PDB file of C-alpha atoms in Angstrom:
ATOM      1  CA  MET A  19      -4.702  -1.208  18.112  1.00  0.00           C
ATOM      2  CA  HIS A  20      -0.942   0.064  19.213  1.00  0.00           C
ATOM      3  CA  PRO A  21      -0.142   3.422  18.365  1.00  0.00           C
ATOM      4  CA  MET A  22       0.851   3.736  15.281  1.00  0.00           C
ATOM      5  CA  ASP A  23       4.481   5.127  14.333  1.00  0.00           C
ATOM      6  CA  LEU A  24       4.766   8.842  13.341  1.00  0.00           C
ATOM      7  CA  ARG A  25       7.975   7.825  11.781  1.00  0.00           C
ATOM      8  CA  ALA A  26       5.532   5.343   9.786  1.00  0.00           C
ATOM      9  CA  LEU A  27       2.645   7.808   8.855  1.00  0.00           C
ATOM     10  CA  ARG A  28       5.948  10.313   8.172  1.00  0.00           C
ATOM     11  CA  TYR A  29       6.903   7.637   5.309  1.00  0.00           C
ATOM     12  CA  PHE A  30       3.819   6.921   4.219  1.00  0.00           C
ATOM     13  CA  VAL A  31       2.378  10.206   3.923  1.00  0.00           C
ATOM     14  CA  GLU A  32       5.958  10.797   1.713  1.00  0.00           C
ATOM     15  CA  THR A  33       5.147   8.460  -0.430  1.00  0.00           C
ATOM     16  CA  VAL A  34       1.954   9.650  -1.767  1.00  0.00           C
ATOM     17  CA  ARG A  35       2.376  13.387  -1.481  1.00  0.00           C
ATOM     18  CA  ARG A  36       5.419  12.110  -4.161  1.00  0.00           C
ATOM     19  CA  GLN A  37       3.618   8.887  -6.100  1.00  0.00           C
ATOM     20  CA  SER A  38       7.121   6.686  -5.713  1.00  0.00           C
ATOM     21  CA  PHE A  39       8.909   4.485  -2.986  1.00  0.00           C
ATOM     22  CA  THR A  40      12.435   6.051  -4.496  1.00  0.00           C
ATOM     23  CA  LEU A  41      11.698   9.690  -4.399  1.00  0.00           C
ATOM     24  CA  ALA A  42       9.759   9.573  -1.122  1.00  0.00           C
ATOM     25  CA  ALA A  43      13.290   8.017  -0.259  1.00  0.00           C
ATOM     26  CA  GLU A  44      15.473  10.357  -1.379  1.00  0.00           C
ATOM     27  CA  HIS A  45      13.466  13.289   0.717  1.00  0.00           C
ATOM     28  CA  LEU A  46      13.591  11.147   3.349  1.00  0.00           C
ATOM     29  CA  HIS A  47      17.341  10.494   3.263  1.00  0.00           C
ATOM     30  CA  VAL A  48      16.481   6.252   3.834  1.00  0.00           C
ATOM     31  CA  THR A  49      16.803   3.331   1.822  1.00  0.00           C
ATOM     32  CA  GLN A  50      13.622   2.682  -0.329  1.00  0.00           C
ATOM     33  CA  SER A  51      13.629  -0.890   1.024  1.00  0.00           C
ATOM     34  CA  THR A  52      13.572   1.077   4.637  1.00  0.00           C
ATOM     35  CA  VAL A  53      10.036   3.492   3.352  1.00  0.00           C
ATOM     36  CA  SER A  54       8.067  -0.098   1.761  1.00  0.00           C
ATOM     37  CA  LYS A  55       8.856  -2.130   5.505  1.00  0.00           C
ATOM     38  CA  MET A  56       7.910   0.575   7.870  1.00  0.00           C
ATOM     39  CA  ILE A  57       4.739   0.867   5.061  1.00  0.00           C
ATOM     40  CA  ARG A  58       4.359  -2.809   5.642  1.00  0.00           C
ATOM     41  CA  GLN A  59       4.297  -2.798   8.922  1.00  0.00           C
ATOM     42  CA  LEU A  60       1.693   0.667   9.248  1.00  0.00           C
ATOM     43  CA  GLU A  61      -0.918  -1.590   7.197  1.00  0.00           C
ATOM     44  CA  ALA A  62       0.230  -4.736   9.163  1.00  0.00           C
ATOM     45  CA  GLU A  63      -1.067  -2.929  12.674  1.00  0.00           C
ATOM     46  CA  ILE A  64      -4.115  -0.756  10.737  1.00  0.00           C
ATOM     47  CA  GLY A  65      -4.854  -4.900   9.095  1.00  0.00           C
ATOM     48  CA  GLN A  66      -6.245  -2.989   6.121  1.00  0.00           C
ATOM     49  CA  PRO A  67      -3.585  -2.138   2.716  1.00  0.00           C
ATOM     50  CA  LEU A  68      -3.415   1.497   2.231  1.00  0.00           C
ATOM     51  CA  LEU A  69      -1.876   1.825  -1.571  1.00  0.00           C
ATOM     52  CA  ILE A  70      -3.080   0.391  -4.547  1.00  0.00           C
ATOM     53  CA  ARG A  71      -0.429   0.501  -7.324  1.00  0.00           C
ATOM     54  CA  ASP A  72      -2.451   1.279 -10.626  1.00  0.00           C
ATOM     55  CA  GLY A  73       0.575   1.326 -13.692  1.00  0.00           C
ATOM     56  CA  ARG A  74       3.315   3.820 -12.527  1.00  0.00           C
ATOM     57  CA  GLN A  75       1.053   5.802 -10.006  1.00  0.00           C
ATOM     58  CA  LEU A  76       0.097   5.006  -6.720  1.00  0.00           C
ATOM     59  CA  GLN A  77      -3.314   5.778  -5.472  1.00  0.00           C
ATOM     60  CA  PRO A  78      -4.361   4.992  -1.410  1.00  0.00           C
ATOM     61  CA  THR A  79      -7.750   2.760  -0.461  1.00  0.00           C
ATOM     62  CA  ASP A  80     -10.237   4.280   1.165  1.00  0.00           C
ATOM     63  CA  VAL A  81      -9.173   3.284   4.916  1.00  0.00           C
ATOM     64  CA  GLY A  82      -5.917   4.693   3.139  1.00  0.00           C
ATOM     65  CA  ARG A  83      -6.883   7.949   2.597  1.00  0.00           C
ATOM     66  CA  VAL A  84      -8.084   8.295   5.975  1.00  0.00           C
ATOM     67  CA  VAL A  85      -4.894   7.396   7.154  1.00  0.00           C
ATOM     68  CA  LEU A  86      -3.431   9.907   4.586  1.00  0.00           C
ATOM     69  CA  GLU A  87      -5.555  12.527   5.655  1.00  0.00           C
ATOM     70  CA  ARG A  88      -5.198  12.328   9.993  1.00  0.00           C
ATOM     71  CA  GLY A  89      -1.494  11.383   9.264  1.00  0.00           C
ATOM     72  CA  GLN A  90      -1.056  14.524   8.115  1.00  0.00           C
ATOM     73  CA  GLU A  91      -2.471  16.251  10.975  1.00  0.00           C
ATOM     74  CA  ALA A  92      -0.690  14.420  13.375  1.00  0.00           C
ATOM     75  CA  LEU A  93       2.707  15.791  11.627  1.00  0.00           C
ATOM     76  CA  ALA A  94       1.368  19.178  11.334  1.00  0.00           C
ATOM     77  CA  VAL A  95       1.079  18.852  15.189  1.00  0.00           C
ATOM     78  CA  MET A  96       4.274  17.531  15.825  1.00  0.00           C
ATOM     79  CA  HIS A  97       6.028  19.980  13.121  1.00  0.00           C
ATOM     80  CA  HIS A  98       4.202  22.760  15.005  1.00  0.00           C
ATOM     81  CA  LEU A  99       5.325  21.166  18.876  1.00  0.00           C
ATOM     82  CA  SER A 100       8.691  21.676  17.484  1.00  0.00           C
ATOM     83  CA  ARG A 101       9.057  25.015  15.938  1.00  0.00           C
ATOM     84  CA  GLU A 102       7.482  25.796  19.556  1.00  0.00           C
ATOM     85  CA  VAL A 103       9.791  24.628  21.066  1.00  0.00           C
ATOM     86  CA  ALA A 104      12.617  25.705  18.775  1.00  0.00           C
ATOM     87  CA  ASP A 105      10.887  29.360  19.830  1.00  0.00           C
ATOM     88  CA  LEU A 106      12.395  28.847  23.142  1.00  0.00           C
ATOM     89  CA  ALA A 107      16.021  29.313  22.714  1.00  0.00           C
ATOM     90  CA  ASN A 108      15.008  33.393  21.543  1.00  0.00           C
ATOM     91  CA  LEU A 109      16.143  33.282  18.221  1.00  0.00           C
ATOM     92  CA  THR A 110      19.625  31.664  18.880  1.00  0.00           C
ATOM     93  CA  ARG A 111      19.378  29.311  16.223  1.00  0.00           C
ATOM     94  CA  GLY A 112      16.533  28.374  14.200  1.00  0.00           C
ATOM     95  CA  GLU A 113      15.421  28.935  10.449  1.00  0.00           C
ATOM     96  CA  LEU A 114      12.669  31.305   8.252  1.00  0.00           C
ATOM     97  CA  THR A 115      12.307  31.309   5.020  1.00  0.00           C
ATOM     98  CA  VAL A 116      10.066  34.490   3.583  1.00  0.00           C
ATOM     99  CA  GLY A 117       8.569  34.510  -0.073  1.00  0.00           C
ATOM    100  CA  ILE A 118       8.613  37.923  -1.837  1.00  0.00           C
ATOM    101  CA  PRO A 119       8.569  37.890  -5.581  1.00  0.00           C
ATOM    102  CA  PRO A 120      12.257  38.436  -7.795  1.00  0.00           C
ATOM    103  CA  MET A 121      10.465  41.059  -9.346  1.00  0.00           C
ATOM    104  CA  VAL A 122      10.201  43.317  -5.496  1.00  0.00           C
ATOM    105  CA  ASN A 123      12.980  41.930  -3.690  1.00  0.00           C
ATOM    106  CA  LEU A 124      15.039  45.180  -4.958  1.00  0.00           C
ATOM    107  CA  LEU A 125      12.757  47.136  -1.972  1.00  0.00           C
ATOM    108  CA  PHE A 126      13.547  44.292   0.013  1.00  0.00           C
ATOM    109  CA  ALA A 127      17.782  44.346   0.853  1.00  0.00           C
ATOM    110  CA  PRO A 128      16.957  47.203   3.934  1.00  0.00           C
ATOM    111  CA  ALA A 129      15.421  44.530   5.840  1.00  0.00           C
ATOM    112  CA  VAL A 130      17.535  41.652   5.085  1.00  0.00           C
ATOM    113  CA  LYS A 131      20.419  43.436   5.500  1.00  0.00           C
ATOM    114  CA  ALA A 132      18.445  44.753   9.233  1.00  0.00           C
ATOM    115  CA  PHE A 133      17.655  40.848   9.805  1.00  0.00           C
ATOM    116  CA  ARG A 134      20.914  39.039   9.593  1.00  0.00           C
ATOM    117  CA  ALA A 135      22.846  41.841  11.688  1.00  0.00           C
ATOM    118  CA  ARG A 136      20.429  41.232  14.711  1.00  0.00           C
ATOM    119  CA  TYR A 137      19.927  37.725  14.282  1.00  0.00           C
ATOM    120  CA  PRO A 138      22.943  36.263  12.303  1.00  0.00           C
ATOM    121  CA  ALA A 139      21.943  32.746  14.280  1.00  0.00           C
ATOM    122  CA  VAL A 140      18.611  32.232  12.927  1.00  0.00           C
ATOM    123  CA  ALA A 141      19.134  31.311   8.702  1.00  0.00           C
ATOM    124  CA  LEU A 142      16.750  32.849   6.841  1.00  0.00           C
ATOM    125  CA  GLN A 143      15.641  31.950   3.763  1.00  0.00           C
ATOM    126  CA  LEU A 144      14.029  33.927   0.683  1.00  0.00           C
ATOM    127  CA  ARG A 145      11.463  32.042  -1.679  1.00  0.00           C
ATOM    128  CA  GLU A 146      11.988  33.860  -4.558  1.00  0.00           C
ATOM    129  CA  VAL A 147       8.303  32.725  -6.809  1.00  0.00           C
ATOM    130  CA  GLY A 148       5.844  34.949  -7.463  1.00  0.00           C
ATOM    131  CA  GLY A 149       2.870  36.747  -5.886  1.00  0.00           C
ATOM    132  CA  GLN A 150      -0.079  34.206  -6.257  1.00  0.00           C
ATOM    133  CA  ARG A 151       1.872  31.350  -5.829  1.00  0.00           C
ATOM    134  CA  ILE A 152       3.331  33.092  -2.615  1.00  0.00           C
ATOM    135  CA  GLU A 153      -0.274  34.153  -1.564  1.00  0.00           C
ATOM    136  CA  GLN A 154      -1.640  30.525  -1.446  1.00  0.00           C
ATOM    137  CA  GLN A 155       1.299  29.232   0.632  1.00  0.00           C
ATOM    138  CA  VAL A 156       0.850  31.901   3.142  1.00  0.00           C
ATOM    139  CA  ALA A 157      -2.905  30.982   2.987  1.00  0.00           C
ATOM    140  CA  ALA A 158      -2.234  27.130   3.058  1.00  0.00           C
ATOM    141  CA  GLU A 159       0.577  27.802   6.253  1.00  0.00           C
ATOM    142  CA  GLY A 160       3.424  26.247   3.812  1.00  0.00           C
ATOM    143  CA  LEU A 161       4.803  30.050   4.540  1.00  0.00           C
ATOM    144  CA  GLU A 162       4.184  31.958   7.757  1.00  0.00           C
ATOM    145  CA  VAL A 163       5.000  35.370   6.055  1.00  0.00           C
ATOM    146  CA  GLY A 164       5.753  37.102   2.286  1.00  0.00           C
ATOM    147  CA  ALA A 165       5.307  39.515   0.168  1.00  0.00           C
ATOM    148  CA  THR A 166       3.352  40.174  -3.074  1.00  0.00           C
ATOM    149  CA  LEU A 167       1.374  43.051  -4.700  1.00  0.00           C
ATOM    150  CA  LEU A 168      -2.094  44.664  -3.444  1.00  0.00           C
ATOM    151  CA  PRO A 169      -4.778  43.637  -3.705  1.00  0.00           C
ATOM    152  CA  THR A 170      -4.374  40.357  -2.252  1.00  0.00           C
ATOM    153  CA  ASP A 171      -6.653  37.534  -3.573  1.00  0.00           C
ATOM    154  CA  PRO A 172      -9.522  38.149  -0.959  1.00  0.00           C
ATOM    155  CA  GLY A 173     -10.597  34.929  -0.931  1.00  0.00           C
ATOM    156  CA  LEU A 174      -7.134  33.890   1.090  1.00  0.00           C
ATOM    157  CA  GLY A 175      -8.337  35.697   3.869  1.00  0.00           C
ATOM    158  CA  LEU A 176      -4.884  36.977   4.414  1.00  0.00           C
ATOM    159  CA  ALA A 177      -3.630  39.956   6.442  1.00  0.00           C
ATOM    160  CA  SER A 178      -1.049  42.364   4.958  1.00  0.00           C
ATOM    161  CA  ARG A 179       0.723  45.555   5.655  1.00  0.00           C
ATOM    162  CA  SER A 180       1.873  48.374   3.125  1.00  0.00           C
ATOM    163  CA  VAL A 181       5.666  48.748   2.414  1.00  0.00           C
ATOM    164  CA  GLY A 182       5.624  50.765  -0.989  1.00  0.00           C
ATOM    165  CA  HIS A 183       3.088  52.452  -3.364  1.00  0.00           C
ATOM    166  CA  PHE A 184       4.696  54.078  -6.853  1.00  0.00           C
ATOM    167  CA  PRO A 185       3.106  53.974  -9.929  1.00  0.00           C
ATOM    168  CA  LEU A 186       3.758  52.296 -13.096  1.00  0.00           C
ATOM    169  CA  TYR A 187       5.083  53.755 -16.520  1.00  0.00           C
ATOM    170  CA  VAL A 188       4.497  52.043 -20.169  1.00  0.00           C
ATOM    171  CA  VAL A 189       7.969  51.712 -21.795  1.00  0.00           C
ATOM    172  CA  GLY A 190       8.246  50.639 -25.333  1.00  0.00           C
ATOM    173  CA  PRO A 191       8.633  51.976 -28.655  1.00  0.00           C
ATOM    174  CA  ARG A 192       9.053  55.732 -29.453  1.00  0.00           C
ATOM    175  CA  GLN A 193       6.058  54.724 -32.775  1.00  0.00           C
ATOM    176  CA  ALA A 194       3.968  52.587 -31.073  1.00  0.00           C
ATOM    177  CA  GLY A 195       0.521  54.802 -30.637  1.00  0.00           C
ATOM    178  CA  TRP A 196       0.171  55.201 -26.302  1.00  0.00           C
ATOM    179  CA  ALA A 197       3.484  57.057 -26.799  1.00  0.00           C
ATOM    180  CA  SER A 198       1.612  60.410 -27.802  1.00  0.00           C
ATOM    181  CA  HIS A 199      -0.487  60.603 -24.357  1.00  0.00           C
ATOM    182  CA  ALA A 200       1.657  62.660 -21.650  1.00  0.00           C
ATOM    183  CA  ARG A 201      -0.163  59.701 -19.334  1.00  0.00           C
ATOM    184  CA  VAL A 202      -1.412  56.689 -21.020  1.00  0.00           C
ATOM    185  CA  PRO A 203      -4.332  55.656 -20.328  1.00  0.00           C
ATOM    186  CA  LEU A 204      -5.107  51.969 -20.063  1.00  0.00           C
ATOM    187  CA  ALA A 205      -7.604  52.045 -22.473  1.00  0.00           C
ATOM    188  CA  ALA A 206      -4.267  52.627 -25.272  1.00  0.00           C
ATOM    189  CA  LEU A 207      -3.299  49.661 -24.266  1.00  0.00           C
ATOM    190  CA  ARG A 208      -5.776  48.388 -26.262  1.00  0.00           C
ATOM    191  CA  ASP A 209      -4.332  46.594 -29.019  1.00  0.00           C
ATOM    192  CA  ALA A 210      -0.140  46.862 -27.804  1.00  0.00           C
ATOM    193  CA  PRO A 211       1.429  44.031 -27.679  1.00  0.00           C
ATOM    194  CA  LEU A 212       2.238  43.505 -24.195  1.00  0.00           C
ATOM    195  CA  LEU A 213       5.494  42.086 -22.275  1.00  0.00           C
ATOM    196  CA  LEU A 214       4.333  41.302 -18.792  1.00  0.00           C
ATOM    197  CA  PRO A 215       5.567  38.921 -16.187  1.00  0.00           C
ATOM    198  CA  GLY A 216       4.258  35.700 -15.617  1.00  0.00           C
ATOM    199  CA  ASP A 217       0.531  34.433 -14.965  1.00  0.00           C
ATOM    200  CA  ASP A 218       1.759  33.519 -11.104  1.00  0.00           C
ATOM    201  CA  PHE A 219       2.827  37.272 -10.387  1.00  0.00           C
ATOM    202  CA  ALA A 220       0.911  39.560  -9.719  1.00  0.00           C
ATOM    203  CA  LEU A 221       1.049  42.336 -11.164  1.00  0.00           C
ATOM    204  CA  THR A 222      -0.189  40.144 -14.404  1.00  0.00           C
ATOM    205  CA  ARG A 223      -3.160  38.949 -13.074  1.00  0.00           C
ATOM    206  CA  ARG A 224      -4.434  42.399 -11.731  1.00  0.00           C
ATOM    207  CA  VAL A 225      -3.474  43.937 -15.744  1.00  0.00           C
ATOM    208  CA  ARG A 226      -5.303  41.395 -16.867  1.00  0.00           C
ATOM    209  CA  GLU A 227      -8.557  42.265 -14.513  1.00  0.00           C
ATOM    210  CA  ALA A 228      -8.422  46.188 -15.183  1.00  0.00           C
ATOM    211  CA  THR A 229      -8.184  45.727 -19.216  1.00  0.00           C
ATOM    212  CA  ALA A 230     -11.329  42.894 -18.768  1.00  0.00           C
ATOM    213  CA  GLY A 231     -13.305  45.728 -16.373  1.00  0.00           C
ATOM    214  CA  GLN A 232     -12.643  48.388 -19.407  1.00  0.00           C
ATOM    215  CA  GLY A 233     -13.816  45.896 -21.684  1.00  0.00           C
ATOM    216  CA  PHE A 234     -11.023  44.060 -23.390  1.00  0.00           C
ATOM    217  CA  GLU A 235      -8.481  41.305 -23.006  1.00  0.00           C
ATOM    218  CA  ALA A 236      -4.231  42.309 -23.009  1.00  0.00           C
ATOM    219  CA  ARG A 237      -2.777  41.101 -25.971  1.00  0.00           C
ATOM    220  CA  ILE A 238       0.195  39.253 -24.136  1.00  0.00           C
ATOM    221  CA  ALA A 239       2.871  39.145 -26.399  1.00  0.00           C
ATOM    222  CA  ALA A 240       5.941  37.349 -24.455  1.00  0.00           C
ATOM    223  CA  GLN A 241       6.571  37.009 -20.761  1.00  0.00           C
ATOM    224  CA  SER A 242       9.459  37.155 -18.105  1.00  0.00           C
ATOM    225  CA  GLY A 243      10.663  36.851 -14.521  1.00  0.00           C
ATOM    226  CA  GLN A 244      12.674  39.621 -15.212  1.00  0.00           C
ATOM    227  CA  TRP A 245      12.532  43.282 -15.237  1.00  0.00           C
ATOM    228  CA  ASP A 246      15.839  43.971 -17.775  1.00  0.00           C
ATOM    229  CA  PHE A 247      14.824  41.528 -20.008  1.00  0.00           C
ATOM    230  CA  LEU A 248      11.761  42.421 -20.449  1.00  0.00           C
ATOM    231  CA  VAL A 249      12.790  46.248 -21.132  1.00  0.00           C
ATOM    232  CA  ALA A 250      14.988  44.351 -23.727  1.00  0.00           C
ATOM    233  CA  MET A 251      12.097  42.610 -25.364  1.00  0.00           C
ATOM    234  CA  ALA A 252      11.090  46.875 -25.700  1.00  0.00           C
ATOM    235  CA  ALA A 253      13.767  47.252 -27.015  1.00  0.00           C
ATOM    236  CA  ALA A 254      13.737  45.261 -29.522  1.00  0.00           C
ATOM    237  CA  GLY A 255      10.259  46.129 -30.585  1.00  0.00           C
ATOM    238  CA  LEU A 256       8.896  43.276 -29.328  1.00  0.00           C
ATOM    239  CA  GLY A 257       5.241  45.403 -27.220  1.00  0.00           C
ATOM    240  CA  THR A 258       5.854  47.481 -24.565  1.00  0.00           C
ATOM    241  CA  THR A 259       6.248  46.451 -21.380  1.00  0.00           C
ATOM    242  CA  LEU A 260       5.210  48.271 -17.530  1.00  0.00           C
ATOM    243  CA  ILE A 261       8.121  49.129 -14.795  1.00  0.00           C
ATOM    244  CA  PRO A 262       7.753  50.381 -11.434  1.00  0.00           C
ATOM    245  CA  ALA A 263       8.385  53.598 -10.811  1.00  0.00           C
ATOM    246  CA  PRO A 264      11.802  52.577  -8.683  1.00  0.00           C
ATOM    247  CA  LEU A 265      13.058  50.841 -10.818  1.00  0.00           C
ATOM    248  CA  LEU A 266      13.544  53.086 -13.970  1.00  0.00           C
ATOM    249  CA  ALA A 267      16.583  54.910 -12.692  1.00  0.00           C
ATOM    250  CA  ARG A 268      18.207  51.258 -12.320  1.00  0.00           C
ATOM    251  CA  LEU A 269      17.349  49.949 -15.929  1.00  0.00           C
ATOM    252  CA  ASN A 270      19.432  50.647 -19.368  1.00  0.00           C
ATOM    253  CA  LEU A 271      16.226  52.512 -21.100  1.00  0.00           C
ATOM    254  CA  GLY A 272      18.017  53.979 -24.285  1.00  0.00           C
ATOM    255  CA  ASP A 273      17.219  56.010 -26.315  1.00  0.00           C
ATOM    256  CA  GLU A 274      14.663  54.506 -28.553  1.00  0.00           C
ATOM    257  CA  LEU A 275      12.150  53.561 -25.830  1.00  0.00           C
ATOM    258  CA  ALA A 276       9.275  56.368 -24.485  1.00  0.00           C
ATOM    259  CA  VAL A 277       8.506  56.430 -21.502  1.00  0.00           C
ATOM    260  CA  ARG A 278       5.005  57.626 -20.093  1.00  0.00           C
ATOM    261  CA  PRO A 279       3.037  57.408 -16.486  1.00  0.00           C
ATOM    262  CA  LEU A 280       0.323  54.754 -16.977  1.00  0.00           C
ATOM    263  CA  ALA A 281      -2.555  57.042 -15.342  1.00  0.00           C
ATOM    264  CA  GLU A 282      -4.344  54.348 -13.982  1.00  0.00           C
ATOM    265  CA  PRO A 283      -3.928  54.576 -10.232  1.00  0.00           C
ATOM    266  CA  ARG A 284      -5.404  50.780  -9.922  1.00  0.00           C
ATOM    267  CA  LEU A 285      -2.856  49.609 -11.368  1.00  0.00           C
ATOM    268  CA  ASP A 286       0.045  51.052  -9.173  1.00  0.00           C
ATOM    269  CA  TRP A 287       2.584  49.319  -7.724  1.00  0.00           C
ATOM    270  CA  HIS A 288       1.476  48.378  -3.823  1.00  0.00           C
ATOM    271  CA  VAL A 289       4.008  45.875  -2.290  1.00  0.00           C
ATOM    272  CA  ALA A 290       3.038  44.656   1.124  1.00  0.00           C
ATOM    273  CA  LEU A 291       3.596  42.023   3.942  1.00  0.00           C
ATOM    274  CA  ILE A 292       1.258  39.424   3.748  1.00  0.00           C
ATOM    275  CA  TRP A 293       0.780  36.892   6.989  1.00  0.00           C
ATOM    276  CA  LYS A 294      -1.920  34.765   8.218  1.00  0.00           C
ATOM    277  CA  PRO A 295      -3.904  36.050  10.553  1.00  0.00           C
ATOM    278  CA  GLY A 296      -5.139  34.403  13.173  1.00  0.00           C
ATOM    279  CA  GLY A 297      -2.295  31.242  12.645  1.00  0.00           C
ATOM    280  CA  TYR A 298       0.969  30.315  14.265  1.00  0.00           C
ATOM    281  CA  MET A 299       3.342  32.841  13.723  1.00  0.00           C
ATOM    282  CA  SER A 300       7.470  31.767  14.798  1.00  0.00           C
ATOM    283  CA  ARG A 301       9.708  34.394  16.834  1.00  0.00           C
ATOM    284  CA  ALA A 302      11.468  34.330  13.598  1.00  0.00           C
ATOM    285  CA  ALA A 303       8.310  35.559  11.584  1.00  0.00           C
ATOM    286  CA  ARG A 304       7.674  37.783  14.548  1.00  0.00           C
ATOM    287  CA  ALA A 305      11.033  39.141  14.102  1.00  0.00           C
ATOM    288  CA  TRP A 306      11.180  39.793  10.308  1.00  0.00           C
ATOM    289  CA  LEU A 307       7.882  41.902  10.369  1.00  0.00           C
ATOM    290  CA  ALA A 308       9.193  44.025  13.246  1.00  0.00           C
ATOM    291  CA  VAL A 309      12.350  44.877  11.546  1.00  0.00           C
ATOM    292  CA  CYS A 310      10.516  45.697   8.195  1.00  0.00           C
ATOM    293  CA  GLU A 311       8.837  47.708  10.274  1.00  0.00           C
ATOM    294  CA  GLU A 312      12.068  49.375  10.853  1.00  0.00           C
ATOM    295  CA  SER A 313      13.973  49.672   8.408  1.00  0.00           C
ATOM    296  CA  LEU A 314      10.888  49.732   5.284  1.00  0.00           C
ATOM    297  CA  PRO A 315       8.305  52.786   4.699  1.00  0.00           C
ATOM    298  CA  THR A 316       5.432  50.171   6.186  1.00  0.00           C
ATOM    299  CA  GLY A 317       2.175  51.392   6.339  1.00  0.00           C
ATOM    300  CA  PRO A 318      -1.071  50.687   8.115  1.00  0.00           C
ATOM    301  CA  TRP A 319      -2.069  47.100   9.097  1.00  0.00           C
ATOM    302  CA  SER A 320      -4.251  45.620   7.157  1.00  0.00           C
ATOM    303  CA  ALA A 321      -6.377  42.410   8.515  1.00  0.00           C
ATOM    304  CA  ALA A 322      -8.420  40.658   6.759  1.00  0.00           C
ATOM    305  CA  ALA A 323     -12.268  40.235   8.045  1.00  0.00           C
TER     306      ALA A 323
END
């Protein structure tokens, strides 16, 4: 058998991933006929069919699954090789994608400014998704570095460094039962309709875990990825939300709202940088961590065992 064409492997992997010749062609910026031709050539080289059309689904054959798995490995090796070679340019070009939850991004403005000033030729992209998704993408090496709330999912084996540790405040209607407390115990929110970020945000995961630990399930009335909308819903009487201390002065908290500190240190808003220890880390990613160390109030390093 002749050595396989890496381009054909890439076309095959992308077709299986997207379950469509058309979508694969669009992603690869080639024609659909080119994708089909390259996959037929790959099947001819191997001497076995690689795909089965099952209705609108494309399913790999037994041989196709082996080619898919090994093809992904080969493409990953070539991707890492390309990145390492690009690193030799001493950051005079390149790109870096950093995962930052939209609900913590304001903390990173100084780091973004400092990075762009120091490395203007490096294209810095911010992927704004929930903390849990960022943790998963960093663990799967879809992202080199990101940010989330501590503690991270222990099963992912991530390393972290703190960039901020702030208390949470309970914000909601003045007539809410918990408003009689100077400091609100978590148990006082047992019957309160809660307004929280989406389920892919780490704060919501931690609230669910904390309430379950006290024997009740959080009553989530509505969810949003925007702090100001959570506060607006609270002001409209729809429920109670939890706001980190740094955001209180930035949000429009009307007189109709009660604001009390949450007496639950385990739910403090503990923001951290994360990465996968022992994996490949580009010079751009290492530079990002260094800039964050200089421009943010970072705490001690914490690497998974």
